[in-house]
Amino acid sequence: MPTVAAIGERIGKYIDVPASAKGPAIDPAKGYRLQDLGGGLYLVTDNAYQSMLLVYDEGVVVVDAPPAYSARLPQAIAEVTAKPITHVVYSHSHIDHIGGTKALGGRPVIIAQDETAQLLKRAADPNRPLPTVTFADRYTLRVGTQVLELSYHGNAHEPGNIFIYAPAQRVLMVVDIIFPGWMPWRRFALAQDIPGYFAQVEEIRTLEWDTLVGGHVARTGTRADVAAQAEFNQDVKQAAATALAATKPGVGLNPLDAANPWAAFDNYIDRVAAHCVNTLTPKWSTRLAGFDVYVWDQCYAMEQSLRIE
Ligand SMILES: [Zn+2]
């Protein structure tokens, strides 16, 4: 069993990334790859970020424009069509997913959920132009014979983060929730609402789709990937709950710190997190890539959520 270094400890090498987490290689000369999702829908990725192109008879709908490769999006589009970008859909407001929108040029119709529009107004970032079409719960984008169904399922990762479904292609895109083959990014991918995040993973499992686009990592997701993440979530929740119940406050605390409640709490929570990490390691350390990188963050986020949410 691989060992997981204590948090903050510098180590020489993290646990190897399993083959199941890897995707097709990127041509370094291009810096991106295009994956045909069928029916005029394409994944564009640099194997770290993911966005989509939907081609219809008069143009192209771009779903997210990560600045990591937005300068290459016109080249990616030219591989499949000479038609112009007419629409951009924002999955959510975060700069790392849509900060390349302005650089695409033109004056596309930009569609986003109401909360995303509010966050973008506050950000006042010229690289993330304000949406021209907003919606609260559902919006169906029909362009030519192509359809994208946009829907809002409440806060999890951040307010305004939407589900984007291509019914003809049976592709569901939900960004920053599921990381196929990988441990979620730290603290459940910075979920602003952890119970909401857990609920969205379960909701994704109940929906009809064949291919999941998660917005990150080197490949698309399967139903087995979502089931694995849901199982991991339940295991973290159980491990943190058990750790909270089994850990006594104050044990090992320097008596000279007895009048410092924050020090006492730090001592307590560190022991809770260690208990949680040790519980998860045998089952998960080689099953999800990056387990040892972020498991501490997941345990800290989980114990906090269980105590106060
Ligand atoms: Zn995000």
Coordinates of C-alpha atoms and ligand atoms in Angstrom, one line a residue:
M1 CA 0.0 0.0 0.0
P2 CA 1.5 3.4 -0.9
T3 CA 2.0 5.8 1.9
V4 CA 0.4 9.2 2.0
A5 CA 2.7 11.9 3.2
A6 CA 1.5 14.2 6.0
I7 CA 0.1 17.5 4.8
G8 CA 2.7 20.1 4.1
E9 CA 5.5 17.5 4.0
R10 CA 7.7 17.7 0.9
I11 CA 8.1 14.4 -0.8
G12 CA 10.1 13.3 -3.8
K13 CA 7.4 11.6 -5.8
Y14 CA 3.6 11.4 -5.6
I15 CA 1.9 8.1 -6.3
D16 CA 2.0 7.3 -10.1
V17 CA -1.0 8.3 -12.2
P18 CA -2.8 5.1 -13.2
A19 CA -3.4 4.4 -16.8
S20 CA -7.2 4.7 -16.3
A21 CA -6.8 8.4 -15.7
K22 CA -4.9 9.1 -18.9
G23 CA -6.3 10.2 -22.2
P24 CA -5.2 10.3 -25.8
A25 CA -1.9 12.3 -26.3
I26 CA -1.8 15.9 -27.4
D27 CA 0.1 16.9 -30.6
P28 CA 2.6 19.4 -29.1
A29 CA 2.7 21.3 -32.3
K30 CA -1.0 22.0 -32.0
G31 CA -1.4 22.2 -28.3
Y32 CA -4.9 20.8 -28.3
R33 CA -6.8 17.8 -29.5
L34 CA -10.2 17.5 -31.0
Q35 CA -12.5 14.5 -30.2
D36 CA -15.5 13.8 -32.3
L37 CA -18.5 13.3 -29.9
G38 CA -20.8 12.6 -32.9
G39 CA -23.5 14.6 -34.7
G40 CA -21.5 17.7 -35.2
L41 CA -20.4 18.0 -31.5
Y42 CA -16.7 18.0 -30.6
L43 CA -14.6 18.1 -27.5
V44 CA -11.6 20.4 -27.5
T45 CA -9.0 19.9 -24.9
D46 CA -5.4 20.4 -23.9
N47 CA -5.8 17.4 -21.6
A48 CA -6.1 19.8 -18.7
Y49 CA -9.1 21.9 -19.7
Q50 CA -12.1 20.9 -21.8
S51 CA -14.6 22.8 -23.9
M52 CA -17.0 21.9 -26.7
L53 CA -17.9 23.0 -30.2
L54 CA -21.3 22.4 -31.7
V55 CA -21.4 22.8 -35.5
Y56 CA -24.7 23.7 -37.2
D57 CA -25.7 24.7 -40.7
E58 CA -24.8 28.4 -40.3
G59 CA -22.2 28.5 -37.6
V60 CA -20.6 27.2 -34.5
V61 CA -21.6 27.2 -30.8
V62 CA -18.6 27.3 -28.4
V63 CA -19.2 26.0 -24.9
D64 CA -16.5 27.6 -22.7
A65 CA -13.3 29.2 -23.9
P66 CA -10.5 28.4 -21.5
P67 CA -7.7 30.9 -21.8
A68 CA -5.3 28.0 -21.7
Y69 CA -6.0 27.3 -25.4
S70 CA -8.5 29.8 -26.6
A71 CA -6.0 31.3 -29.0
R72 CA -6.0 27.9 -30.7
L73 CA -9.8 27.6 -30.8
P74 CA -10.1 29.1 -34.3
Q75 CA -7.6 26.5 -35.6
A76 CA -9.6 23.8 -33.9
I77 CA -12.8 25.1 -35.5
A78 CA -11.1 25.3 -38.9
E79 CA -10.4 21.6 -38.7
V80 CA -14.2 20.8 -38.8
T81 CA -15.9 23.8 -40.5
A82 CA -15.3 27.2 -42.1
K83 CA -18.4 28.6 -40.4
P84 CA -18.2 31.5 -37.9
I85 CA -18.7 31.4 -34.1
T86 CA -22.3 32.6 -33.6
H87 CA -22.9 31.6 -29.9
V88 CA -20.9 31.1 -26.8
V89 CA -22.3 29.3 -23.8
Y90 CA -20.7 29.9 -20.4
S91 CA -20.7 26.9 -18.0
H92 CA -20.0 29.2 -15.1
S93 CA -18.2 32.5 -14.3
H94 CA -14.7 31.2 -13.5
I95 CA -12.0 32.8 -15.5
D96 CA -10.1 29.6 -16.1
H97 CA -13.0 28.3 -18.2
I98 CA -14.4 31.4 -20.0
G99 CA -11.5 33.9 -19.8
G100 CA -10.6 33.3 -23.4
T101 CA -14.1 34.5 -24.7
K102 CA -13.1 38.1 -25.7
A103 CA -10.1 36.8 -27.6
L104 CA -12.4 34.8 -29.9
G105 CA -13.5 38.1 -31.4
G106 CA -16.8 38.9 -33.2
R107 CA -20.0 39.6 -31.4
P108 CA -21.5 36.2 -30.6
V109 CA -24.7 35.6 -28.6
I110 CA -23.5 34.7 -25.1
I111 CA -25.7 32.6 -23.0
A112 CA -25.4 32.1 -19.2
Q113 CA -27.4 31.6 -16.1
D114 CA -28.6 34.7 -14.1
E115 CA -26.2 34.1 -11.2
T116 CA -23.3 33.9 -13.7
A117 CA -24.3 37.2 -15.2
Q118 CA -24.3 38.8 -11.7
L119 CA -20.9 37.4 -10.9
L120 CA -19.5 38.7 -14.2
K121 CA -21.0 42.1 -13.6
R122 CA -19.1 42.3 -10.3
A123 CA -15.9 41.0 -11.9
A124 CA -16.0 43.6 -14.7
D125 CA -13.5 41.6 -16.6
P126 CA -13.1 42.6 -20.3
N127 CA -12.0 39.1 -21.1
R128 CA -15.3 37.7 -19.9
P129 CA -18.0 39.7 -21.8
L130 CA -21.4 39.9 -20.1
P131 CA -23.9 37.4 -21.4
T132 CA -26.5 38.7 -23.9
V133 CA -29.0 36.0 -23.0
T134 CA -29.7 34.9 -19.5
F135 CA -32.1 32.4 -17.9
A136 CA -33.0 31.2 -14.4
D137 CA -33.9 27.5 -14.6
R138 CA -33.9 26.2 -18.2
Y139 CA -33.0 27.4 -21.6
T140 CA -33.1 25.5 -24.9
L141 CA -30.7 26.7 -27.5
R142 CA -31.9 25.6 -31.0
V143 CA -29.6 26.4 -33.9
G144 CA -30.4 24.8 -37.3
T145 CA -31.2 21.2 -36.4
Q146 CA -28.9 21.2 -33.3
V147 CA -30.1 21.5 -29.7
L148 CA -28.4 22.2 -26.4
E149 CA -30.5 22.0 -23.2
L150 CA -29.2 24.2 -20.5
S151 CA -30.4 23.8 -16.9
Y152 CA -29.6 25.1 -13.5
H153 CA -29.6 22.8 -10.5
G154 CA -28.6 25.2 -7.7
N155 CA -25.3 26.0 -6.0
A156 CA -22.6 23.4 -5.7
H157 CA -19.3 24.5 -7.3
E158 CA -20.5 28.1 -7.5
P159 CA -23.8 29.8 -8.1
G160 CA -24.7 29.8 -11.8
N161 CA -22.8 26.6 -12.8
I162 CA -25.1 24.8 -15.3
F163 CA -25.7 21.4 -16.8
I164 CA -25.3 21.5 -20.6
Y165 CA -27.0 18.6 -22.4
A166 CA -26.8 17.7 -26.1
P167 CA -29.7 15.3 -26.5
A168 CA -29.0 14.0 -30.0
Q169 CA -25.4 13.2 -29.1
R170 CA -26.3 12.1 -25.5
V171 CA -23.5 14.2 -24.1
L172 CA -23.7 15.9 -20.8
M173 CA -21.2 18.7 -19.8
V174 CA -21.0 19.8 -16.2
V175 CA -17.8 21.5 -15.2
D176 CA -15.8 21.2 -12.0
I177 CA -17.9 18.4 -10.5
I178 CA -16.7 15.1 -11.9
F179 CA -13.0 14.5 -12.7
P180 CA -12.9 11.2 -14.7
G181 CA -10.2 8.9 -13.3
W182 CA -9.0 11.5 -10.8
M183 CA -9.5 12.6 -7.2
P184 CA -11.6 15.9 -7.3
W185 CA -9.5 19.0 -7.3
R186 CA -8.8 20.2 -3.7
R187 CA -11.7 20.7 -1.3
F188 CA -14.2 19.0 -3.7
A189 CA -13.0 21.2 -6.5
L190 CA -13.5 24.3 -4.3
A191 CA -17.2 23.6 -4.0
Q192 CA -18.9 26.6 -2.5
D193 CA -21.7 24.3 -1.2
I194 CA -20.5 20.8 -0.2
P195 CA -23.9 19.2 0.4
G196 CA -25.0 20.8 -2.9
Y197 CA -21.9 19.3 -4.5
F198 CA -22.7 15.8 -3.2
A199 CA -26.2 16.2 -4.4
Q200 CA -25.1 17.2 -8.0
V201 CA -22.9 14.1 -8.3
E202 CA -25.9 12.0 -7.5
E203 CA -28.1 14.0 -9.8
I204 CA -25.7 13.5 -12.7
R205 CA -26.0 9.7 -12.1
T206 CA -29.8 9.9 -12.5
L207 CA -29.7 11.7 -15.9
E208 CA -29.7 10.2 -19.4
W209 CA -26.3 10.5 -21.1
D210 CA -23.5 8.4 -22.6
T211 CA -20.6 10.7 -22.5
L212 CA -19.7 13.2 -19.7
V213 CA -17.5 16.3 -20.4
G214 CA -16.2 17.4 -17.0
G215 CA -14.3 20.5 -18.0
H216 CA -11.0 19.1 -16.8
V217 CA -8.5 16.2 -17.2
A218 CA -7.4 14.2 -20.2
R219 CA -10.5 12.3 -21.1
T220 CA -14.2 12.3 -21.2
G221 CA -16.2 10.5 -18.5
T222 CA -18.3 7.4 -18.3
R223 CA -21.1 6.4 -16.0
A224 CA -18.5 4.2 -14.2
D225 CA -16.5 7.3 -13.5
V226 CA -19.4 9.1 -11.9
A227 CA -20.3 6.0 -9.9
A228 CA -16.7 5.9 -8.6
Q229 CA -16.8 9.5 -7.6
A230 CA -20.1 9.1 -5.8
E231 CA -18.7 6.1 -4.0
F232 CA -15.6 8.0 -3.0
N233 CA -17.7 10.9 -1.8
Q234 CA -19.7 8.5 0.4
D235 CA -16.5 7.0 1.7
V236 CA -15.0 10.4 2.6
K237 CA -18.2 11.4 4.4
Q238 CA -18.2 8.2 6.4
A239 CA -14.5 8.4 7.2
A240 CA -14.8 12.0 8.3
A241 CA -17.9 11.3 10.4
T242 CA -16.2 8.3 12.1
A243 CA -13.0 10.4 12.7
L244 CA -15.1 13.2 14.3
A245 CA -16.8 10.7 16.6
A246 CA -13.6 8.8 17.5
T247 CA -11.3 11.8 18.1
K248 CA -11.1 13.4 21.6
P249 CA -10.3 17.1 21.8
G250 CA -7.3 18.2 23.7
V251 CA -5.2 15.0 23.5
G252 CA -1.6 15.8 23.0
L253 CA -2.1 19.5 23.3
N254 CA 0.7 21.3 25.1
P255 CA -0.8 22.4 28.5
L256 CA 0.8 25.8 27.9
D257 CA -1.6 26.3 25.0
A258 CA -4.6 25.4 27.2
A259 CA -5.9 29.1 27.1
N260 CA -5.7 29.2 23.3
P261 CA -8.9 27.6 21.9
W262 CA -7.8 28.0 18.3
A263 CA -4.6 26.0 19.0
A264 CA -6.7 23.4 20.7
F265 CA -9.0 23.2 17.8
D266 CA -6.1 23.0 15.3
N267 CA -4.7 20.1 17.2
Y268 CA -8.2 18.4 17.2
I269 CA -8.9 18.9 13.5
D270 CA -5.5 17.7 12.4
R271 CA -6.0 14.5 14.2
V272 CA -9.5 14.1 12.7
A273 CA -8.1 14.7 9.2
A274 CA -5.3 12.2 9.8
H275 CA -7.9 9.6 10.9
C276 CA -9.9 10.3 7.8
V277 CA -6.9 10.0 5.5
N278 CA -5.8 6.8 7.0
T279 CA -9.2 5.3 6.6
L280 CA -9.4 6.1 2.9
T281 CA -5.9 5.2 1.8
P282 CA -6.1 1.4 1.5
K283 CA -9.1 1.5 -0.8
W284 CA -8.5 4.6 -2.8
S285 CA -4.8 5.4 -3.1
T286 CA -4.3 3.7 -6.4
R287 CA -7.8 3.9 -7.7
L288 CA -8.1 7.6 -8.3
A289 CA -5.2 9.6 -9.7
G290 CA -3.9 12.3 -7.4
F291 CA -5.3 10.7 -4.3
D292 CA -2.3 11.5 -2.2
V293 CA -2.1 15.1 -3.6
Y294 CA -5.6 16.2 -2.4
V295 CA -6.9 13.7 0.1
W296 CA -6.0 15.9 3.0
D297 CA -7.9 18.8 1.5
Q298 CA -11.0 16.5 1.0
C299 CA -10.9 15.3 4.6
Y300 CA -10.5 18.9 6.0
A301 CA -13.3 20.1 3.8
M302 CA -15.5 17.1 4.7
E303 CA -15.1 17.3 8.5
Q304 CA -15.8 21.1 8.4
S305 CA -18.9 20.5 6.3
L306 CA -20.2 17.8 8.6
R307 CA -19.6 20.0 11.7
I308 CA -21.2 23.3 10.4
E309 CA -23.4 22.7 7.3
Ligands
ZN1 ZN -14.9 26.7 -11.6

